[in-house]
């Protein structure tokens, strides 16, 4: 069954009032927000990826969804496969590093054996507290679209790895994403809509606009790039298109009134308006949208 | 890495105060209890099992852990693989049946693609509320050991299926276990310790005794058997040993004062005493313990 059909069937099941129609990054549950993601070897990560980095991504990407809700991290549950000793030891070292580094306690979980040769499947369920929990659907016509940090670093890091090259900052952005928890805490009470950029700035902005029943226009020249990104790929229109479609940024994307400086460092990259769809401009001119706006997968 | 070593490493990670040392069936989290289990094709279920029954077991076994905490069901999160259309359709029919049948809403989840030919891996995270949440470690010397319902039905049902035979009641006990949610609600405020019988009466009783720092003695002749079980396997000592080691019962096992009738139908099958270990009797005589007390797997 394809994902759209599967999701439609799931949405027809009896839903919890906090499920938000299975259309948001997290569910609300009393004083908590809850989000869960599964990583599959050969789909979301490669067999050759350092196991410690797999552990980091598993936790950090879930905490990024909590950041988008403005939550304080309560902890995680982990569903993990038993594997070979070397992989498991390195993975658990990475788990210790990410839980300590992101101040995230372990709440519970499950360990299972897999049949010989089966790809590893790992699940993290993250729980946050005290979350204003802005939806991704609350943008208003006239809002500015902001993004924290810089865009494209992880994508540039992945491209370097695929070419057998290296750049410490860009590869770290890909392998050890930093969820924007502190930024989420101060932004969430003030924004109209917020989500994390996991699949790419363009596709995620388009999703926020669609969820909000609005159109969004993005100025490609305004997309914030890091010095490391510009050194690796330049700051041309093509480089900017790459950055905006690359994904794995785990920055926060939010809609807020345009006349107010956000309480966390962020760059205005676009504007919401009545209508529908995504428009892209460069130096004031409309651009044809690329065929691929970002990654498409998963019930997010 | 073997499971004991893996678990020891997990327990050395920063743990949430509600994690109960990763030694209980559920974690406590503010007003909630949380439990999670992963089922793997070829390990916890077979490729040929009816997909609707896999859905039922995935949810029902997690709700059984909530029952052991005396929780009201708040809902579940599901991490599910996209698969072939026929399997997915039947699975989702089963999911609709179990969620409706157990009055359990869907809170959220994730769907993923698996590499071609990979075994299905399914995770359910169940959240309950208003739980007295008795630990499995609270039994006291002199307490009676009680169990709800009858023991061995699921094991007898599985054995029949493996022989190509059938018995509607026994096969249903195996394929569609009924979590003892109502019983758990009335028992939990009164018991000293409670858990569900998932791996077998003997091994689970031994675990409760070990967690409580006590010895437990079980009278095999007192183990409650259903009429259907006795018709299929008889009521002999051997049949009772089979029942007590078979697993998949999903009844509630609890320690309580021996002089008080429990508020839910239950049978006293043993007694806790100071010391350590499991003793088994039959017609007043000590029995040698079977080599295999039940299933051993998983971080429960």
Coordinates of C-alpha atoms in Angstrom, one line a residue:
Chain A
X1 CA 0.0 0.0 0.0
X2 CA 1.4 3.4 -0.8
X3 CA 1.9 5.9 2.0
X4 CA -0.9 8.3 1.1
X5 CA -3.4 5.4 1.1
X6 CA -2.0 4.0 4.3
X7 CA -2.2 7.4 6.1
X8 CA -5.8 7.9 4.9
X9 CA -6.7 4.5 6.5
X10 CA -4.9 5.5 9.7
X11 CA -6.7 8.8 9.8
X12 CA -10.0 6.9 9.6
X13 CA -9.2 5.1 12.9
X14 CA -10.5 6.4 16.2
X15 CA -8.1 9.3 16.9
X16 CA -7.1 10.8 20.2
X17 CA -8.2 14.5 20.6
X18 CA -4.4 15.4 20.9
X19 CA -3.5 13.6 17.6
X20 CA -4.1 16.7 15.6
X21 CA -5.5 14.6 12.8
X22 CA -2.0 12.9 12.4
X23 CA -1.1 16.0 10.5
X24 CA 1.4 17.7 12.9
X25 CA 4.9 16.8 14.1
X26 CA 3.7 16.0 17.6
X27 CA 0.6 15.0 19.5
X28 CA -0.5 16.8 22.7
X29 CA -1.3 14.7 25.7
X30 CA -2.2 16.5 29.0
X31 CA 0.9 18.4 30.1
X32 CA 3.1 16.7 27.4
X33 CA 3.8 16.6 23.7
X34 CA 4.8 13.3 22.1
X35 CA 6.5 12.5 18.8
X36 CA 8.0 9.3 17.4
X37 CA 10.2 8.3 14.5
X38 CA 11.6 5.1 13.1
X39 CA 14.9 4.8 11.3
X40 CA 15.6 1.9 9.0
X41 CA 19.0 0.7 7.9
X42 CA 19.3 1.0 4.1
X43 CA 16.5 3.6 4.0
X44 CA 17.2 6.3 6.6
X45 CA 20.9 5.5 7.3
X46 CA 23.5 3.3 5.7
X47 CA 25.1 0.1 7.0
X48 CA 28.5 1.9 6.9
X49 CA 27.4 5.0 8.8
X50 CA 29.1 5.3 12.2
X51 CA 26.8 3.7 14.8
X52 CA 27.3 6.5 17.2
X53 CA 26.0 9.0 14.6
X54 CA 23.0 6.8 14.0
X55 CA 22.3 7.0 17.8
X56 CA 22.7 10.8 17.7
X57 CA 20.4 11.3 14.7
X58 CA 17.8 8.9 16.2
X59 CA 17.5 11.1 19.3
X60 CA 18.3 14.5 17.9
X61 CA 15.8 14.4 15.1
X62 CA 13.0 13.5 17.6
X63 CA 14.1 16.3 19.9
X64 CA 13.9 18.6 17.0
X65 CA 10.2 17.9 16.7
X66 CA 9.9 18.8 20.4
X67 CA 11.9 22.0 19.8
X68 CA 9.3 22.9 17.2
X69 CA 6.6 22.7 19.9
X70 CA 8.7 24.8 22.3
X71 CA 8.9 21.9 24.7
X72 CA 11.3 21.2 27.6
X73 CA 12.7 17.7 27.0
X74 CA 11.1 15.2 29.4
X75 CA 12.9 12.1 27.9
X76 CA 12.8 9.3 25.3
X77 CA 11.7 5.7 24.9
X78 CA 13.9 3.6 22.7
X79 CA 13.0 0.4 20.7
X80 CA 16.3 -1.1 19.7
X81 CA 17.6 -4.3 18.0
X82 CA 20.3 -6.4 19.5
X83 CA 23.1 -6.6 16.9
X84 CA 26.7 -7.5 16.7
X85 CA 28.9 -6.6 19.7
X86 CA 31.0 -3.9 17.9
X87 CA 28.0 -2.1 16.4
X88 CA 26.0 -2.2 19.6
X89 CA 29.0 -0.9 21.7
X90 CA 29.6 2.0 19.4
X91 CA 25.9 2.7 19.1
X92 CA 25.5 2.8 22.9
X93 CA 28.5 5.1 23.2
X94 CA 26.7 7.4 20.8
X95 CA 23.5 7.1 22.8
X96 CA 25.3 8.0 26.0
X97 CA 26.8 11.0 24.2
X98 CA 23.5 12.3 22.7
X99 CA 21.5 11.8 25.9
X100 CA 24.1 13.6 28.0
X101 CA 24.7 16.2 25.3
X102 CA 21.1 17.1 24.9
X103 CA 20.2 16.6 28.6
X104 CA 17.7 13.9 27.8
X105 CA 16.9 11.0 30.2
X106 CA 15.8 7.5 29.1
X107 CA 12.3 6.7 30.2
X108 CA 11.9 3.2 28.9
X109 CA 11.9 1.0 25.8
X110 CA 12.2 -2.4 24.4
X111 CA 15.0 -4.5 22.9
X112 CA 14.4 -7.2 20.3
X113 CA 16.4 -9.8 18.3
X114 CA 16.1 -9.5 14.6
X115 CA 16.4 -12.5 12.1
X116 CA 19.9 -12.9 10.8
X117 CA 20.7 -10.4 8.1
X118 CA 17.6 -8.2 8.7
X119 CA 18.2 -4.5 8.4
X120 CA 18.3 -2.7 11.8
X121 CA 15.1 -0.8 12.7
X122 CA 15.3 1.7 15.5
X123 CA 12.5 3.8 17.0
X124 CA 12.6 6.8 19.3
X125 CA 9.6 8.2 21.1
X126 CA 10.3 11.6 22.6
X127 CA 8.2 13.3 25.2
X128 CA 8.3 17.0 26.1
X129 CA 6.7 19.2 28.7
X130 CA 5.5 22.8 29.1
X131 CA 5.0 23.1 25.4
X132 CA 3.0 26.0 23.9
X133 CA 2.8 23.5 21.0
X134 CA 2.2 25.9 18.1
X135 CA 0.7 23.9 15.1
X136 CA 2.2 24.0 11.7
X137 CA -1.2 25.2 10.4
X138 CA -1.5 28.6 12.2
X139 CA 0.3 30.9 9.7
X140 CA -1.7 34.1 8.8
X141 CA -1.7 36.1 5.6
X142 CA 0.9 38.8 5.9
X143 CA 3.1 36.8 8.3
X144 CA 6.8 36.6 7.5
X145 CA 8.4 33.2 7.2
X146 CA 11.5 32.9 9.3
X147 CA 14.2 30.3 9.7
X148 CA 16.8 29.9 12.5
X149 CA 20.5 29.3 11.8
X150 CA 21.7 28.4 8.3
X151 CA 20.3 26.1 5.6
X152 CA 22.0 23.5 3.5
X153 CA 25.0 22.6 5.7
X154 CA 23.8 19.0 6.3
X155 CA 23.1 18.6 2.6
X156 CA 26.5 19.9 1.7
X157 CA 28.1 17.6 4.3
X158 CA 26.3 14.6 2.8
X159 CA 27.4 15.6 -0.7
X160 CA 31.0 15.8 0.4
X161 CA 30.8 12.4 2.1
X162 CA 29.4 10.9 -1.1
X163 CA 32.3 12.4 -3.0
X164 CA 34.8 11.0 -0.5
X165 CA 35.6 14.5 0.7
X166 CA 35.4 16.1 4.1
X167 CA 34.7 19.4 5.9
X168 CA 34.4 19.1 9.7
X169 CA 31.6 21.7 10.1
X170 CA 29.4 20.5 7.2
X171 CA 29.8 16.8 8.0
X172 CA 29.0 17.5 11.7
X173 CA 25.9 19.3 10.6
X174 CA 24.8 16.1 8.7
X175 CA 25.9 13.6 11.3
X176 CA 25.2 15.4 14.5
X177 CA 22.3 17.8 14.0
X178 CA 21.6 20.1 17.0
X179 CA 17.9 20.4 17.8
X180 CA 17.0 24.1 18.4
X181 CA 15.6 23.5 21.8
X182 CA 16.5 26.8 23.4
X183 CA 15.2 28.7 20.4
X184 CA 12.0 26.7 20.3
X185 CA 11.4 27.6 24.0
X186 CA 11.5 31.3 23.4
X187 CA 9.9 31.3 20.0
X188 CA 6.9 29.0 20.6
X189 CA 4.8 31.4 22.7
X190 CA 5.0 34.1 20.1
X191 CA 4.9 32.4 16.7
X192 CA 1.7 31.7 14.7
X193 CA 3.0 28.4 13.3
X194 CA 6.3 26.4 13.7
X195 CA 7.9 23.2 12.5
X196 CA 11.4 21.9 12.0
X197 CA 13.1 21.8 8.7
X198 CA 13.8 18.1 8.2
X199 CA 13.0 17.4 4.5
X200 CA 14.1 20.7 3.0
X201 CA 13.2 24.4 3.4
X202 CA 11.1 24.5 0.2
X203 CA 9.0 21.4 0.9
X204 CA 8.6 22.2 4.5
X205 CA 7.5 25.8 3.9
X206 CA 5.1 24.5 1.2
X207 CA 3.7 22.1 3.8
X208 CA 3.2 24.9 6.4
X209 CA 1.5 27.0 3.8
X210 CA -0.8 24.2 2.7
X211 CA -1.6 23.3 6.3
X212 CA -2.5 27.0 7.0
X213 CA -4.6 27.3 3.8
X214 CA -2.2 30.0 2.4
X215 CA 0.3 30.7 -0.3
X216 CA 4.0 31.3 0.6
X217 CA 6.7 33.1 -1.4
X218 CA 10.3 32.5 -0.6
X219 CA 13.2 34.8 -1.6
X220 CA 16.0 32.4 -2.5
X221 CA 18.6 35.2 -2.1
X222 CA 17.5 35.6 1.6
X223 CA 18.1 32.0 2.5
X224 CA 20.9 32.1 5.2
X225 CA 24.0 30.2 4.2
X226 CA 27.0 29.5 6.4
X227 CA 30.6 30.4 5.5
X228 CA 31.4 26.7 5.4
X229 CA 28.6 26.1 2.9
X230 CA 29.7 29.0 0.7
X231 CA 33.3 27.8 0.7
X232 CA 32.1 24.3 -0.4
X233 CA 29.4 25.2 -2.9
X234 CA 29.4 29.0 -3.4
X235 CA 26.5 31.4 -3.0
X236 CA 25.1 31.2 -6.5
X237 CA 21.5 30.7 -7.4
X238 CA 22.2 27.0 -8.0
X239 CA 23.9 26.6 -4.7
X240 CA 21.0 28.3 -2.9
X241 CA 18.5 26.0 -4.7
X242 CA 20.6 23.1 -3.5
X243 CA 20.5 24.3 0.1
X244 CA 16.8 25.0 0.1
X245 CA 16.0 21.5 -1.2
X246 CA 18.6 19.5 0.7
X247 CA 16.9 18.6 4.0
X248 CA 18.3 17.4 7.3
X249 CA 18.8 21.0 8.5
X250 CA 16.8 20.6 11.8
X251 CA 16.4 24.4 12.0
X252 CA 13.1 25.9 13.1
X253 CA 10.8 27.4 10.4
X254 CA 8.1 29.7 11.7
X255 CA 5.4 32.2 10.8
X256 CA 5.2 35.4 12.8
X257 CA 4.2 39.0 12.4
X258 CA 6.7 40.7 10.1
X259 CA 7.1 43.9 12.1
X260 CA 8.6 42.3 15.2
X261 CA 12.1 41.0 15.8
X262 CA 11.9 37.3 16.9
X263 CA 13.4 36.6 20.3
X264 CA 15.9 34.1 18.8
X265 CA 18.3 34.7 15.9
X266 CA 16.4 34.0 12.7
X267 CA 16.2 35.2 9.1
X268 CA 13.1 36.3 7.3
X269 CA 13.1 34.3 4.0
X270 CA 9.5 34.8 2.8
X271 CA 6.0 35.9 3.2
X272 CA 2.6 34.2 3.5
X273 CA -0.4 35.5 1.5
X274 CA -3.9 34.4 0.7
X275 CA -4.0 31.8 -2.0
X276 CA -2.2 28.5 -2.3
X277 CA 1.1 27.1 -3.4
X278 CA 4.8 28.0 -3.2
X279 CA 6.4 30.8 -5.2
X280 CA 10.2 31.3 -5.4
X281 CA 12.0 34.5 -6.3
X282 CA 15.7 35.3 -6.9
X283 CA 16.8 38.9 -7.2
X284 CA 13.2 40.0 -7.4
X285 CA 12.4 37.7 -10.3
X286 CA 10.1 34.6 -10.2
X287 CA 11.9 31.3 -10.5
X288 CA 10.5 28.1 -11.9
X289 CA 10.2 25.6 -9.0
X290 CA 12.7 22.7 -9.0
X291 CA 11.2 19.3 -9.8
X292 CA 12.2 18.1 -6.4
X293 CA 11.5 20.4 -3.4
X294 CA 12.9 18.0 -0.8
X295 CA 12.5 14.6 0.7
X296 CA 9.0 13.0 0.8
X297 CA 8.4 10.2 3.2
X298 CA 6.9 9.2 6.5
X299 CA 4.0 10.2 8.7
X300 CA 5.5 13.2 10.3
Chain B
X1 CA 25.8 -8.1 22.1
X2 CA 23.6 -10.3 24.3
X3 CA 20.6 -8.9 25.9
X4 CA 21.8 -8.8 29.5
X5 CA 24.9 -6.9 28.5
X6 CA 22.8 -4.5 26.3
X7 CA 20.4 -3.9 29.2
X8 CA 23.2 -3.3 31.6
X9 CA 24.5 -0.6 29.3
X10 CA 21.1 1.0 28.9
X11 CA 20.7 1.1 32.7
X12 CA 23.9 3.0 32.9
X13 CA 22.5 5.8 30.8
X14 CA 20.9 8.8 32.4
X15 CA 17.5 7.5 33.5
X16 CA 14.2 9.4 34.0
X17 CA 12.9 9.2 37.6
X18 CA 9.8 7.4 36.3
X19 CA 11.9 4.8 34.4
X20 CA 11.9 2.5 37.5
X21 CA 15.4 1.4 36.6
X22 CA 14.1 -0.1 33.3
X23 CA 13.0 -3.0 35.5
X24 CA 9.2 -2.7 35.3
X25 CA 6.5 -3.1 32.7
X26 CA 5.8 0.6 32.4
X27 CA 7.3 3.9 33.2
X28 CA 5.4 6.6 35.1
X29 CA 5.3 10.1 33.7
X30 CA 3.3 12.8 35.5
X31 CA -0.3 11.6 35.3
X32 CA 0.5 8.9 32.8
X33 CA 2.1 5.4 32.5
X34 CA 3.9 4.5 29.3
X35 CA 5.0 1.2 27.9
X36 CA 6.3 0.1 24.5
X37 CA 6.9 -3.2 22.7
X38 CA 8.2 -4.1 19.3
X39 CA 7.1 -7.2 17.3
X40 CA 9.4 -8.6 14.7
X41 CA 8.3 -10.9 11.9
X42 CA 10.0 -14.3 12.2
X43 CA 10.7 -13.7 15.9
X44 CA 7.4 -12.6 17.6
X45 CA 5.0 -13.6 14.8
X46 CA 5.2 -15.6 11.6
X47 CA 4.9 -14.4 8.0
X48 CA 1.8 -16.7 7.7
X49 CA 0.0 -15.3 10.7
X50 CA -3.2 -13.4 9.8
X51 CA -2.2 -9.7 9.6
X52 CA -5.4 -8.7 11.5
X53 CA -4.2 -10.9 14.4
X54 CA -0.8 -9.3 14.4
X55 CA -2.5 -5.9 14.8
X56 CA -4.6 -7.3 17.6
X57 CA -1.6 -8.7 19.5
X58 CA 0.5 -5.6 18.9
X59 CA -2.0 -3.4 20.7
X60 CA -3.5 -5.9 23.1
X61 CA -0.2 -7.0 24.6
X62 CA 0.8 -3.3 25.3
X63 CA -2.6 -2.6 26.8
X64 CA -2.0 -5.7 29.0
X65 CA 1.0 -3.8 30.5
X66 CA -1.3 -0.9 31.2
X67 CA -3.8 -3.2 32.8
X68 CA -1.1 -4.4 35.2
X69 CA -0.7 -0.8 36.3
X70 CA -4.4 -0.3 36.8
X71 CA -4.5 2.4 34.1
X72 CA -7.3 3.8 32.0
X73 CA -6.3 3.6 28.4
X74 CA -5.3 7.0 27.0
X75 CA -4.2 5.7 23.6
X76 CA -1.4 4.3 21.5
X77 CA 1.3 5.5 19.1
X78 CA 2.1 3.1 16.2
X79 CA 5.3 2.8 14.2
X80 CA 4.4 0.7 11.1
X81 CA 6.0 -0.5 7.9
X82 CA 4.5 0.0 4.5
X83 CA 4.1 -3.4 3.0
X84 CA 2.2 -5.1 0.2
X85 CA -1.4 -3.9 -0.3
X86 CA -3.2 -7.1 0.8
X87 CA -1.2 -7.5 4.0
X88 CA -1.6 -3.8 4.9
X89 CA -5.3 -3.8 4.2
X90 CA -5.9 -6.8 6.4
X91 CA -3.6 -5.4 9.1
X92 CA -5.4 -2.1 9.1
X93 CA -8.8 -3.9 9.4
X94 CA -7.4 -5.7 12.4
X95 CA -6.1 -2.4 13.8
X96 CA -9.6 -0.9 13.4
X97 CA -11.0 -3.9 15.2
X98 CA -8.6 -3.8 18.2
X99 CA -8.8 -0.1 18.7
X100 CA -12.6 -0.1 18.6
X101 CA -12.8 -3.3 20.6
X102 CA -10.5 -2.1 23.4
X103 CA -11.7 1.6 23.2
X104 CA -8.3 2.8 22.4
X105 CA -7.7 5.9 20.3
X106 CA -4.6 6.5 18.1
X107 CA -2.4 9.3 19.3
X108 CA 0.3 9.4 16.6
X109 CA 3.0 7.3 15.0
X110 CA 5.3 6.9 12.1
X111 CA 5.2 4.9 8.8
X112 CA 8.3 3.8 7.1
X113 CA 9.4 1.9 4.0
X114 CA 11.5 -1.2 4.5
X115 CA 14.1 -2.6 2.1
X116 CA 12.6 -5.3 -0.1
X117 CA 12.4 -8.6 1.7
X118 CA 13.1 -7.2 5.1
X119 CA 11.0 -8.7 8.0
X120 CA 8.3 -6.4 9.2
X121 CA 9.0 -4.6 12.5
X122 CA 6.1 -3.0 14.3
X123 CA 6.2 -0.9 17.5
X124 CA 3.3 0.1 19.7
X125 CA 3.7 2.6 22.5
X126 CA 0.7 2.6 24.9
X127 CA -0.1 5.4 27.3
X128 CA -2.5 5.1 30.2
X129 CA -3.8 7.5 32.8
X130 CA -5.1 7.4 36.4
X131 CA -2.9 4.5 37.2
X132 CA -2.1 3.5 40.8
X133 CA 0.9 1.8 39.0
X134 CA 1.8 -0.9 41.5
X135 CA 5.4 -2.1 40.8
X136 CA 6.3 -5.8 40.3
X137 CA 8.7 -5.4 43.2
X138 CA 6.3 -4.8 46.1
X139 CA 5.3 -8.3 47.2
X140 CA 5.6 -9.0 50.9
X141 CA 6.4 -12.2 52.8
X142 CA 3.2 -13.9 53.6
X143 CA 1.3 -12.4 50.6
X144 CA -0.7 -14.8 48.5
X145 CA 0.1 -15.0 44.7
X146 CA -3.1 -14.6 42.7
X147 CA -3.8 -14.9 39.0
X148 CA -6.9 -13.8 37.1
X149 CA -8.7 -16.0 34.6
X150 CA -7.2 -19.3 33.4
X151 CA -3.7 -20.2 32.4
X152 CA -2.4 -22.1 29.4
X153 CA -5.2 -21.4 26.9
X154 CA -3.0 -19.5 24.5
X155 CA -0.2 -22.0 24.8
X156 CA -2.7 -24.8 24.0
X157 CA -4.1 -22.8 21.1
X158 CA -0.6 -22.3 19.6
X159 CA 0.2 -26.0 20.0
X160 CA -3.1 -26.9 18.2
X161 CA -2.2 -24.6 15.3
X162 CA 1.3 -26.1 15.1
X163 CA -0.4 -29.5 14.8
X164 CA -2.8 -28.2 12.1
X165 CA -5.7 -28.6 14.5
X166 CA -8.2 -26.0 15.8
X167 CA -10.3 -25.1 18.8
X168 CA -12.1 -21.8 18.6
X169 CA -11.7 -20.8 22.2
X170 CA -8.0 -21.8 22.6
X171 CA -6.9 -20.4 19.2
X172 CA -8.7 -17.1 20.1
X173 CA -6.9 -17.0 23.4
X174 CA -3.6 -17.2 21.4
X175 CA -4.5 -14.9 18.5
X176 CA -6.8 -12.3 20.2
X177 CA -5.7 -12.0 23.8
X178 CA -7.9 -9.8 26.0
X179 CA -6.0 -7.4 28.3
X180 CA -7.5 -7.4 31.8
X181 CA -8.1 -3.7 31.9
X182 CA -11.3 -3.7 34.1
X183 CA -9.7 -6.2 36.5
X184 CA -6.5 -4.1 36.6
X185 CA -8.5 -1.0 37.5
X186 CA -10.1 -2.5 40.6
X187 CA -7.1 -4.6 41.7
X188 CA -4.3 -2.0 41.3
X189 CA -5.3 0.2 44.4
X190 CA -5.2 -2.9 46.6
X191 CA -2.4 -5.2 45.5
X192 CA 1.2 -5.0 46.8
X193 CA 2.7 -6.0 43.4
X194 CA 1.2 -6.7 40.0
X195 CA 2.4 -7.6 36.4
X196 CA 0.9 -9.4 33.4
X197 CA 1.6 -13.0 32.6
X198 CA 3.2 -12.7 29.2
X199 CA 6.1 -15.2 29.2
X200 CA 4.6 -17.9 31.4
X201 CA 3.2 -18.1 34.9
X202 CA 6.3 -19.7 36.4
X203 CA 8.9 -17.4 34.9
X204 CA 6.8 -14.3 35.6
X205 CA 6.1 -15.3 39.2
X206 CA 9.8 -16.0 39.7
X207 CA 10.5 -12.5 38.3
X208 CA 8.0 -10.9 40.7
X209 CA 9.7 -12.8 43.6
X210 CA 13.2 -11.8 42.5
X211 CA 12.2 -8.1 42.1
X212 CA 10.6 -8.2 45.6
X213 CA 13.6 -9.9 47.2
X214 CA 11.5 -12.9 48.2
X215 CA 10.9 -16.6 47.5
X216 CA 7.7 -17.8 45.9
X217 CA 6.1 -21.2 46.1
X218 CA 3.4 -22.2 43.5
X219 CA 1.0 -25.1 43.9
X220 CA 0.7 -26.5 40.4
X221 CA -2.6 -28.1 41.3
X222 CA -4.1 -24.7 42.1
X223 CA -3.3 -23.3 38.6
X224 CA -6.7 -22.5 37.1
X225 CA -7.4 -24.3 33.8
X226 CA -10.3 -23.7 31.4
X227 CA -12.7 -26.4 30.3
X228 CA -11.4 -26.0 26.8
X229 CA -7.8 -26.5 28.0
X230 CA -8.7 -29.6 29.9
X231 CA -10.5 -31.0 26.9
X232 CA -7.5 -30.5 24.7
X233 CA -4.7 -31.5 27.0
X234 CA -6.2 -32.9 30.2
X235 CA -5.6 -31.8 33.8
X236 CA -2.6 -34.0 34.6
X237 CA 0.5 -32.8 36.2
X238 CA 2.2 -32.7 32.8
X239 CA -0.7 -30.6 31.4
X240 CA -0.4 -28.2 34.3
X241 CA 3.3 -27.8 33.8
X242 CA 2.7 -27.1 30.2
X243 CA 0.1 -24.4 31.1
X244 CA 2.3 -22.8 33.7
X245 CA 5.3 -22.5 31.2
X246 CA 3.4 -21.7 28.0
X247 CA 3.1 -17.9 28.1
X248 CA 0.9 -15.5 26.1
X249 CA -1.8 -15.7 28.8
X250 CA -2.0 -11.9 29.4
X251 CA -3.7 -12.5 32.7
X252 CA -2.8 -10.4 35.8
X253 CA -0.5 -11.9 38.4
X254 CA -0.5 -10.1 41.7
X255 CA 0.6 -10.3 45.3
X256 CA -1.9 -9.4 48.0
X257 CA -2.8 -10.2 51.6
X258 CA -4.0 -13.8 51.8
X259 CA -7.0 -13.1 54.1
X260 CA -8.9 -10.8 51.8
X261 CA -10.9 -11.7 48.7
X262 CA -9.7 -9.7 45.7
X263 CA -12.2 -7.4 44.1
X264 CA -11.8 -9.2 40.7
X265 CA -12.2 -13.0 40.1
X266 CA -8.8 -14.5 40.8
X267 CA -7.3 -17.7 42.0
X268 CA -4.6 -18.0 44.7
X269 CA -1.9 -20.2 43.3
X270 CA 1.0 -19.6 45.7
X271 CA 2.6 -17.8 48.5
X272 CA 5.6 -15.4 49.0
X273 CA 8.1 -16.0 51.8
X274 CA 11.4 -14.6 52.9
X275 CA 14.3 -16.1 50.9
X276 CA 14.8 -16.4 47.2
X277 CA 13.8 -18.6 44.2
X278 CA 10.8 -20.4 42.9
X279 CA 9.4 -23.6 44.5
X280 CA 6.8 -25.7 42.8
X281 CA 4.5 -28.3 44.5
X282 CA 2.0 -30.8 43.3
X283 CA -0.4 -32.5 45.7
X284 CA 1.7 -31.2 48.5
X285 CA 5.0 -32.6 47.2
X286 CA 7.9 -30.6 45.9
X287 CA 8.5 -30.8 42.2
X288 CA 11.7 -30.4 40.3
X289 CA 11.5 -27.2 38.3
X290 CA 11.3 -27.7 34.5
X291 CA 14.4 -26.7 32.6
X292 CA 12.4 -24.0 30.8
X293 CA 10.1 -21.8 33.0
X294 CA 8.8 -19.7 30.1
X295 CA 10.0 -17.4 27.4
X296 CA 13.0 -15.2 28.0
X297 CA 13.4 -12.1 25.8
X298 CA 13.0 -8.4 25.6
X299 CA 13.3 -5.4 27.9
X300 CA 10.0 -5.6 29.6

